[in-house]
PDB file of C-alpha atoms in Angstrom:
ATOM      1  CA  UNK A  19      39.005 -33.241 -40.444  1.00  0.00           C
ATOM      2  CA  UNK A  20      39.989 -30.424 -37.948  1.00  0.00           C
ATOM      3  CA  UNK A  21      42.965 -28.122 -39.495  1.00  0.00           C
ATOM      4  CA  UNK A  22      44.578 -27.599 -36.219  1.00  0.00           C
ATOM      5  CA  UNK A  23      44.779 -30.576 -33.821  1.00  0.00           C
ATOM      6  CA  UNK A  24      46.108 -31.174 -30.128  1.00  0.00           C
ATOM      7  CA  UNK A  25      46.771 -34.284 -28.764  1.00  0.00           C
ATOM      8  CA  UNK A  26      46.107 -35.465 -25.926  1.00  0.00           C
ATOM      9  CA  UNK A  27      42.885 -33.418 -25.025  1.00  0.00           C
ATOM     10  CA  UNK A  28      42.332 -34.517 -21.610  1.00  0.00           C
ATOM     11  CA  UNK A  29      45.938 -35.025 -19.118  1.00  0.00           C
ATOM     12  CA  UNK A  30      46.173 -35.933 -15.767  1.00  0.00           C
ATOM     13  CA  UNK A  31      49.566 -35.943 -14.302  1.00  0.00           C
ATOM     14  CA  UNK A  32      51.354 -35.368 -11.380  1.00  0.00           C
ATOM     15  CA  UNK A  33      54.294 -32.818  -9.878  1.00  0.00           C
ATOM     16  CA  UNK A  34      57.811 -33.146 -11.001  1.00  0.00           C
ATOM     17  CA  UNK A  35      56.820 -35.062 -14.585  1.00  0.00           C
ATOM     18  CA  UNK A  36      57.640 -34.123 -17.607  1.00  0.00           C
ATOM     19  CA  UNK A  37      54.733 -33.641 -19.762  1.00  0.00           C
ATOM     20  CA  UNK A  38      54.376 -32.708 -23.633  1.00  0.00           C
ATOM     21  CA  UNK A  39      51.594 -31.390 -25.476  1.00  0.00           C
ATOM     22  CA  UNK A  40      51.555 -31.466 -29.308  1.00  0.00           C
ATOM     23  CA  UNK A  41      49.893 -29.607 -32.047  1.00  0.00           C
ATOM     24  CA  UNK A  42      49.740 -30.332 -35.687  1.00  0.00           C
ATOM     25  CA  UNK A  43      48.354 -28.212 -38.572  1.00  0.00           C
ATOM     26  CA  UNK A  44      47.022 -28.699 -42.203  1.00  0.00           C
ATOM     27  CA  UNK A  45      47.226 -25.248 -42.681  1.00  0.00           C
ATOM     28  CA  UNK A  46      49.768 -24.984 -44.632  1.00  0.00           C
ATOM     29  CA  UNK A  47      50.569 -21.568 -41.933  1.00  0.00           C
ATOM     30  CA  UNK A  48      54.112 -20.495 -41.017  1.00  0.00           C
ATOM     31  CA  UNK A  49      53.122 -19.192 -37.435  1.00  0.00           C
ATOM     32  CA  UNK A  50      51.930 -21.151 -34.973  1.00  0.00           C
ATOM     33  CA  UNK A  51      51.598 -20.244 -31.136  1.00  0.00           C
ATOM     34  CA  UNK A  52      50.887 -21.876 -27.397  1.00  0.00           C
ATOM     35  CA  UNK A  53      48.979 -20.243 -24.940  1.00  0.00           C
ATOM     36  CA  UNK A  54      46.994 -20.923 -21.741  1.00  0.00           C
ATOM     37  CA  UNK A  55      43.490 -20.139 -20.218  1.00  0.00           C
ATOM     38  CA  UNK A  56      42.559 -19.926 -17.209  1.00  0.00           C
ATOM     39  CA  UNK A  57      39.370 -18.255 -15.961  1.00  0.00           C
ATOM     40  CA  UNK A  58      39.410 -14.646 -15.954  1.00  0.00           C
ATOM     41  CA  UNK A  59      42.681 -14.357 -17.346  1.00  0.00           C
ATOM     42  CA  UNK A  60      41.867 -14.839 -20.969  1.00  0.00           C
ATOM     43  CA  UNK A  61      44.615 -16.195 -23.131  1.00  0.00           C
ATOM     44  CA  UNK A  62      48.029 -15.641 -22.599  1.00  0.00           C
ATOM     45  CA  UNK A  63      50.779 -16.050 -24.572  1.00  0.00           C
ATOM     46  CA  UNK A  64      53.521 -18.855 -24.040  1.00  0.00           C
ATOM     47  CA  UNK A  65      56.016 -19.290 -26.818  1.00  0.00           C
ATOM     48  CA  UNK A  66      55.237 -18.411 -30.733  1.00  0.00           C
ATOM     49  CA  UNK A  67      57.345 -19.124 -33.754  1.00  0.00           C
ATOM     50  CA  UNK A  68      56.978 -17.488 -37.198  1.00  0.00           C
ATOM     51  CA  UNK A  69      58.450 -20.324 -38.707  1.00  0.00           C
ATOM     52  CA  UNK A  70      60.677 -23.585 -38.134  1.00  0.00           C
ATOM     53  CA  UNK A  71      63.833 -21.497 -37.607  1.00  0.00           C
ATOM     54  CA  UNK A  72      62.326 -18.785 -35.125  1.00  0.00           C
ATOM     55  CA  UNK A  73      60.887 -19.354 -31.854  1.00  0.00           C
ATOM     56  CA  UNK A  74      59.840 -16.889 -29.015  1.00  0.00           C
ATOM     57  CA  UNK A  75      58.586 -16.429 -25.922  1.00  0.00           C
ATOM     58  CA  UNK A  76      55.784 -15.076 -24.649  1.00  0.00           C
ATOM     59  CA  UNK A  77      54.391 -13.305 -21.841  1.00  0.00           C
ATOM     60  CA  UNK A  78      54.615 -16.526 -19.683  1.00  0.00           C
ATOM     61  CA  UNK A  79      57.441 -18.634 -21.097  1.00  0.00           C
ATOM     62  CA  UNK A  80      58.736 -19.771 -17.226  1.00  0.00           C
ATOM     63  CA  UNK A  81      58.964 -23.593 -16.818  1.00  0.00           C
ATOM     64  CA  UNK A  82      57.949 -24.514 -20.391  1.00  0.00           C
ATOM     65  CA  UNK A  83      59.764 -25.028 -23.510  1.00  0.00           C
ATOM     66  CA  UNK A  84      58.674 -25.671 -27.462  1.00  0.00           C
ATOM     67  CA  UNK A  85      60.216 -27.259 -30.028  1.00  0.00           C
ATOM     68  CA  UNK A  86      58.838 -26.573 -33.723  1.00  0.00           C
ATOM     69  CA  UNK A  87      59.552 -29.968 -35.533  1.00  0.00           C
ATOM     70  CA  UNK A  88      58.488 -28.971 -39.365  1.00  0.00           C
ATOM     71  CA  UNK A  89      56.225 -26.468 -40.583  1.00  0.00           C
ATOM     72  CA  UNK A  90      53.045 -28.285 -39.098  1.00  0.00           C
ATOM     73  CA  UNK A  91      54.010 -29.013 -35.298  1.00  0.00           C
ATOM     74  CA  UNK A  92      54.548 -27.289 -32.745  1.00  0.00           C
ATOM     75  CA  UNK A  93      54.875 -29.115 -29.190  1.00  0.00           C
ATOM     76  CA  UNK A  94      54.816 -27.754 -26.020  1.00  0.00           C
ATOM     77  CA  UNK A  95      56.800 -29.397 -22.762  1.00  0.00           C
ATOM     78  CA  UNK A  96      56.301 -28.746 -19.247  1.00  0.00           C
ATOM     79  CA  UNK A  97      59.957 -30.106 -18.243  1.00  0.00           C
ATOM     80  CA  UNK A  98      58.648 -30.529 -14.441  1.00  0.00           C
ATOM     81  CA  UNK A  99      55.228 -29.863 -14.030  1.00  0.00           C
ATOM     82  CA  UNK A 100      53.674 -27.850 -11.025  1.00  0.00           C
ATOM     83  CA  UNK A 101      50.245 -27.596  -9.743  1.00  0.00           C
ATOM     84  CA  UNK A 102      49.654 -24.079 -10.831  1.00  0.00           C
ATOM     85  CA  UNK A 103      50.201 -25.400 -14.595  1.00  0.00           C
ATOM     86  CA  UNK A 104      46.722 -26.933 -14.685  1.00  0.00           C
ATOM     87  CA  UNK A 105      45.017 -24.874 -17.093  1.00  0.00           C
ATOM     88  CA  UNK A 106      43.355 -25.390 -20.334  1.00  0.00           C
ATOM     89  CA  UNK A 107      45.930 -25.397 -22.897  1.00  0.00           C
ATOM     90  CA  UNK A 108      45.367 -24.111 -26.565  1.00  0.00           C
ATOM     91  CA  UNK A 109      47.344 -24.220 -29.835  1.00  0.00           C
ATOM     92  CA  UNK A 110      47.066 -21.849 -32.788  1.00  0.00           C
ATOM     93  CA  UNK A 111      48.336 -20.598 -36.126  1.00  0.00           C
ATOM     94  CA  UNK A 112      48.149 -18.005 -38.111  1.00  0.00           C
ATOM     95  CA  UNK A 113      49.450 -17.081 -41.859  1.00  0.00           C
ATOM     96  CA  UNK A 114      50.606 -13.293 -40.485  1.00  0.00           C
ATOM     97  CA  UNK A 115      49.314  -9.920 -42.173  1.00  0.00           C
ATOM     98  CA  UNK A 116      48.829 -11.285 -45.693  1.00  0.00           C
ATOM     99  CA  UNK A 117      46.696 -14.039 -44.429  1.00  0.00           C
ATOM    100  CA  UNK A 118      44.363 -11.653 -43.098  1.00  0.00           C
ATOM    101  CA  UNK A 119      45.837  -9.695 -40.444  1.00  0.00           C
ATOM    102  CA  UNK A 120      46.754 -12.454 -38.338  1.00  0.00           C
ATOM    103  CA  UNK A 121      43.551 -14.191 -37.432  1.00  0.00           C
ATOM    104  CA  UNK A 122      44.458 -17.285 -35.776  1.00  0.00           C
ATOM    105  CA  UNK A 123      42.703 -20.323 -35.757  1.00  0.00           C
ATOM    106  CA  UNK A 124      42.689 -22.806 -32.915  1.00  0.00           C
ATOM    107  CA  UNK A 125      43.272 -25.910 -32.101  1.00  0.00           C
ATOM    108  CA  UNK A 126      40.083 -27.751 -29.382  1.00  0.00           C
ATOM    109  CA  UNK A 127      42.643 -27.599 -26.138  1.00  0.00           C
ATOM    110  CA  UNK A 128      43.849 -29.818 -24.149  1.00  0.00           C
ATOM    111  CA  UNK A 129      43.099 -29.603 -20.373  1.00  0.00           C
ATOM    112  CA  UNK A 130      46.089 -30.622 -18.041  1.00  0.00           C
ATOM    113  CA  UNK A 131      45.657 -30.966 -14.511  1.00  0.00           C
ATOM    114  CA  UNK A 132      48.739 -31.078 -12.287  1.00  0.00           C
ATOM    115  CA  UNK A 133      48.455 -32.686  -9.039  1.00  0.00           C
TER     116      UNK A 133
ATOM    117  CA  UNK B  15      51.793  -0.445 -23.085  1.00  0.00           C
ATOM    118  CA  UNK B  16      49.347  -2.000 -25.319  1.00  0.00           C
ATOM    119  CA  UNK B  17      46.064  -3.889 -24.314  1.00  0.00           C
ATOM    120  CA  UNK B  18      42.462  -4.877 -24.100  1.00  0.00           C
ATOM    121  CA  UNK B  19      40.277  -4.696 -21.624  1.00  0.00           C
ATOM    122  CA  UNK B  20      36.301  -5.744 -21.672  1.00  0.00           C
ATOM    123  CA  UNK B  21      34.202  -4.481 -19.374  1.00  0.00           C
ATOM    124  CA  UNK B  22      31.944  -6.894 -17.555  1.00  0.00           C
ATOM    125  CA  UNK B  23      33.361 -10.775 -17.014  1.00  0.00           C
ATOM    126  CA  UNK B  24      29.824 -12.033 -17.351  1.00  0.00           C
ATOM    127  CA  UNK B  25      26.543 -10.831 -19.218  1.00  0.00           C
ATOM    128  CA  UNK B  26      23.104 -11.635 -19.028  1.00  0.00           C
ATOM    129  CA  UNK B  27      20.708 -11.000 -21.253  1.00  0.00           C
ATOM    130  CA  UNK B  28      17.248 -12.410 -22.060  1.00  0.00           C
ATOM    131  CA  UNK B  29      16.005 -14.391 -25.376  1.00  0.00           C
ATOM    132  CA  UNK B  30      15.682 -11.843 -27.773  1.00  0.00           C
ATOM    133  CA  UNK B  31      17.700  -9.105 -25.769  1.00  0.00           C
ATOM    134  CA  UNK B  32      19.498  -7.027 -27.613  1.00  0.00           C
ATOM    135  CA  UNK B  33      23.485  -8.312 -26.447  1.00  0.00           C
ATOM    136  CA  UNK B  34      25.767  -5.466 -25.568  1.00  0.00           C
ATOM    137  CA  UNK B  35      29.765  -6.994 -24.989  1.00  0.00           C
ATOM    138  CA  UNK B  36      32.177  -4.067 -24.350  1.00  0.00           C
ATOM    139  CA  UNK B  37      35.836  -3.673 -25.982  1.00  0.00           C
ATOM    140  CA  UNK B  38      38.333  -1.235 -25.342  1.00  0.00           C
ATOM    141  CA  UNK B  39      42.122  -0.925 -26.467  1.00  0.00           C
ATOM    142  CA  UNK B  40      44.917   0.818 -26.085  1.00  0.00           C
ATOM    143  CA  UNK B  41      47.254   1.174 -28.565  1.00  0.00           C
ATOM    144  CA  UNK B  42      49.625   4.042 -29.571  1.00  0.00           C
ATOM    145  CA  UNK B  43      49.242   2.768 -33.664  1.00  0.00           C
ATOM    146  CA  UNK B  44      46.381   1.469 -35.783  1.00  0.00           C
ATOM    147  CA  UNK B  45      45.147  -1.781 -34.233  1.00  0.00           C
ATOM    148  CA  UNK B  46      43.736  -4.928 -36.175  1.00  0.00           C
ATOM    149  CA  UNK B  47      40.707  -5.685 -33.921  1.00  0.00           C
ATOM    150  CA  UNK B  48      38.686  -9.245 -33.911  1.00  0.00           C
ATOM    151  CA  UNK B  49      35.936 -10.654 -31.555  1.00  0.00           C
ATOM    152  CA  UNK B  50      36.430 -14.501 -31.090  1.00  0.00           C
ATOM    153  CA  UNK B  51      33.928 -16.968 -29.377  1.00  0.00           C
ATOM    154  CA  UNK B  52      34.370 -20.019 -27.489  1.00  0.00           C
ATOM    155  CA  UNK B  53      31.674 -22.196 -26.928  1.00  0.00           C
ATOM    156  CA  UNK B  54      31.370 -24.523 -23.905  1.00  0.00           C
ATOM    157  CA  UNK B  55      34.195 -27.356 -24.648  1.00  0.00           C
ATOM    158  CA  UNK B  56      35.505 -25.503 -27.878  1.00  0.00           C
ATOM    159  CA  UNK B  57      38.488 -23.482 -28.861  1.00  0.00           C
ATOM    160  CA  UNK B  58      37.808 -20.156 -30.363  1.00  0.00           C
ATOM    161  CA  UNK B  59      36.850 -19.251 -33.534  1.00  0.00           C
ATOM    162  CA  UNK B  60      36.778 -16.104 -35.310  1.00  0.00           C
ATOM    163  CA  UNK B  61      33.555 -13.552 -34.956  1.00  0.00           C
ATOM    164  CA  UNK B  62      34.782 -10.833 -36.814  1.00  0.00           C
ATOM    165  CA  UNK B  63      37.650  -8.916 -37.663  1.00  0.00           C
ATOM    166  CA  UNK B  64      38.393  -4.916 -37.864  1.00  0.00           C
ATOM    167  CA  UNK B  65      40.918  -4.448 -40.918  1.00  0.00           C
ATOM    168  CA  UNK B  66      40.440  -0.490 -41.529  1.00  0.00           C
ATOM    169  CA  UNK B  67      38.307  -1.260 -44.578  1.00  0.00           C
ATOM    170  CA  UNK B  68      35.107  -0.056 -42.332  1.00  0.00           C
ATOM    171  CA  UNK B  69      34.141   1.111 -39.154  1.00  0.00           C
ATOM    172  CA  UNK B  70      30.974  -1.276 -38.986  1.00  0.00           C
ATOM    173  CA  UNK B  71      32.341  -4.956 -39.030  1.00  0.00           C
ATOM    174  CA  UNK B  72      29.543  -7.670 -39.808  1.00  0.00           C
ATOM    175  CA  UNK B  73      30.441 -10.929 -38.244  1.00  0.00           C
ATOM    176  CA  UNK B  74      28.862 -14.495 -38.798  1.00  0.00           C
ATOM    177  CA  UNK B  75      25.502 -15.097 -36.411  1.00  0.00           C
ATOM    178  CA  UNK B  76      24.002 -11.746 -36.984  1.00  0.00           C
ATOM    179  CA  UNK B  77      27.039 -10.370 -34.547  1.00  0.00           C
ATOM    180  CA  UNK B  78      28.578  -6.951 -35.626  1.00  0.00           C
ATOM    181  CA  UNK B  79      31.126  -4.521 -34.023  1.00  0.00           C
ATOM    182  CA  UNK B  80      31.947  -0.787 -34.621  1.00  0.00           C
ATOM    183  CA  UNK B  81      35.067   0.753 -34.531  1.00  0.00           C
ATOM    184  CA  UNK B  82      35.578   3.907 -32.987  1.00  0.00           C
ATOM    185  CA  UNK B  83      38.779   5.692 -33.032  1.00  0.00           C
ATOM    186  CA  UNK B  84      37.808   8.459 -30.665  1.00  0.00           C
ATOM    187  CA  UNK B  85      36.669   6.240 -28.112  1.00  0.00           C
ATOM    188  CA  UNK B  86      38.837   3.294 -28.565  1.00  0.00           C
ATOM    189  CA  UNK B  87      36.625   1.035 -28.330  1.00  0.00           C
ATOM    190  CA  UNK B  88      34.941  -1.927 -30.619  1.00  0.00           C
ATOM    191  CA  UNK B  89      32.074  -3.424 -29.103  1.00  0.00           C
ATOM    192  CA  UNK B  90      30.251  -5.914 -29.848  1.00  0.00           C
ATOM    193  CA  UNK B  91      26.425  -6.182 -30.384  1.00  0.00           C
ATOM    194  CA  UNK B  92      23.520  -8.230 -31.779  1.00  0.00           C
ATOM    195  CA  UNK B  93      19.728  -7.035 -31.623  1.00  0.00           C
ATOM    196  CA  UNK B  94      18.758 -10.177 -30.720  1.00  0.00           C
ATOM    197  CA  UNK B  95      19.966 -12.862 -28.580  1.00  0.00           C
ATOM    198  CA  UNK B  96      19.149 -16.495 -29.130  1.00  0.00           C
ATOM    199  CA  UNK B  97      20.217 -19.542 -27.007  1.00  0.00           C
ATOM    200  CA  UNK B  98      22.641 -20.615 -29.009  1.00  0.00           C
ATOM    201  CA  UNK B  99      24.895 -17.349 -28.666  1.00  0.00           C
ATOM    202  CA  UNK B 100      25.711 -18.824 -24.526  1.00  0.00           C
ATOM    203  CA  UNK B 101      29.456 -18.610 -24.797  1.00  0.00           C
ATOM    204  CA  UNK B 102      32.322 -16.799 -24.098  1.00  0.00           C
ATOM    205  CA  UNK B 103      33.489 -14.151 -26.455  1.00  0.00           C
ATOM    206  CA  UNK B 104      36.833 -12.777 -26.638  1.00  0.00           C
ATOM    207  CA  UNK B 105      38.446  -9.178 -27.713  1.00  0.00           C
ATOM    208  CA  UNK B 106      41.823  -9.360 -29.335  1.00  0.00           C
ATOM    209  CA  UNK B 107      43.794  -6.451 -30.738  1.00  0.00           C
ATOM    210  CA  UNK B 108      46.891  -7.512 -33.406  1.00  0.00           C
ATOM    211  CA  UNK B 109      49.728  -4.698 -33.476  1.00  0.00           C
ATOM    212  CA  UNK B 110      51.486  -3.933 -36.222  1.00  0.00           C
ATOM    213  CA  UNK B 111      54.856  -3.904 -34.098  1.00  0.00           C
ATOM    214  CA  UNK B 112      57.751  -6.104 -34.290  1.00  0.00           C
ATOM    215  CA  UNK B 113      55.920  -9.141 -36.116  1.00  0.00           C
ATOM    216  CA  UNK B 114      51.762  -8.888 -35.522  1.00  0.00           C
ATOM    217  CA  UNK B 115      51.181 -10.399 -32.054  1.00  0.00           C
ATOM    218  CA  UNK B 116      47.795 -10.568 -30.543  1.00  0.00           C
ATOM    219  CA  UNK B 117      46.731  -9.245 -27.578  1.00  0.00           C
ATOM    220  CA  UNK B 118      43.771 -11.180 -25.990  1.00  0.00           C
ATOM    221  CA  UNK B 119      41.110  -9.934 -23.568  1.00  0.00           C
ATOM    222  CA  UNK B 120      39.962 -11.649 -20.172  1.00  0.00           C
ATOM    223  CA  UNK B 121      36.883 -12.560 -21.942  1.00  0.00           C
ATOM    224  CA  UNK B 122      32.750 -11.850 -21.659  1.00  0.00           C
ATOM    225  CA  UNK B 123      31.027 -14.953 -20.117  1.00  0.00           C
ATOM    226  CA  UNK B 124      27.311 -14.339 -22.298  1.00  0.00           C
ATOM    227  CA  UNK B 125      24.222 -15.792 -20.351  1.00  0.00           C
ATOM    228  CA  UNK B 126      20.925 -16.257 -22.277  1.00  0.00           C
ATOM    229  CA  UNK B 127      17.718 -16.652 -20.242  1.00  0.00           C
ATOM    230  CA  UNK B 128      14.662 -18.538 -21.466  1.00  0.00           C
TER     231      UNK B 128
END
């Protein structure tokens, strides 16, 4: 079984719904993180938390939100989505410097397209 | 301001080629550097990683990367290319600033030709 999982892995949905995006982990890792690709961007940051009391944003935290539920999920919402959210959509965790200097492992995506 | 930048958004290289990615950083305090790939449908997985145990990183796949200070740069190479390497591979630099976040290149799209 995969250790980091996102459900669903293919969305189509369209402008002004609310959409959520979840990711679970049998890590056992405190950190956990959302970001986005698109093409020729690379990855970029949207919220992170370091564990289920702390939660951050990222680089691109405008018109999303997160809520970390326990330990092992970490959901993303898009509280009224907008075409230029379609992207492909990627969870990750990490166990910080003593895990290994913060190599993350990730989740397969989930593409959303917004129409 | 920290960041990454790699040089070239797509490479081509014949069967056998030796592959060539670029990687360059910024960063104003020692960097923890890795090389991800992502193949077609995939999310990314680790290549390698730069911990400042050694300056030449071996990887999984016969991939390796050097680190060099003076250049600040950590590219990645492998004498020869196979089919199977076709993906998209990925620079990231981790800072140790105010909690270890990543920094994440735009990303090498790597063609192999028959």
């Amino acid at each position: 079984d995969a250790d980091v999982t996102q459900t669903p892995r293919n969305r189509i949905t369209k402008t002004g719904k609310r959409i959520m995006l979840e990711c679970s982990q049998t890590k056992g890792h405190d950190r956990m993180y959302w970001y986005r690709q698109d093409p020729g961007l690379g990855l970029r940051l949207i919220y992170y938390s370091f564990d289920v009391k702390d939660i951050n944003k990222g680089e691109i935290s405008d018109g999303y939100s997160v809520s970390r539920q326990a330990q092992a999920k970490f959901s993303l919402s898009l509280e009224s989505a907008i075409p230029n959210q379609t992207a492909l959509y990627f969870c990750a965790t990490s166990a910080g410097l003593a895990g290994g200097y913060n190599e993350q492992f990730f989740g397969p995506g989930t593409r959303l397209t917004v129409l | 301001a920290q960041s990454v930048t790699q040089l070239g958004s797509h490479v081509s290289v014949s069967e056998g080629a030796l592959v060539l990615l670029r990687c360059n950083y910024s960063s104003s305090v020692p960097p923890y550097l890795f090389w991800y790939v992502q193949y077609p449908n995939q999310g990314l997985q680790l290549l390698l990683k730069y911990t400042s145990a050694a300056t030449l990183v071996k990887g999984i796949n016969g991939f390796e990367a050097e680190f060099k200070k003076s250049e600040t740069s950590f590219h990645l190479t492998k004498p020869s290319a196979h089919m199977s390497d076709a993906a998209e591979y990925f620079c990231a630099v981790t800072l140790n600033t105010g909690g270890f976040k990543t920094i994440f290149g735009a990303g090498t799209r790597l063609f192999v030709k028959a």
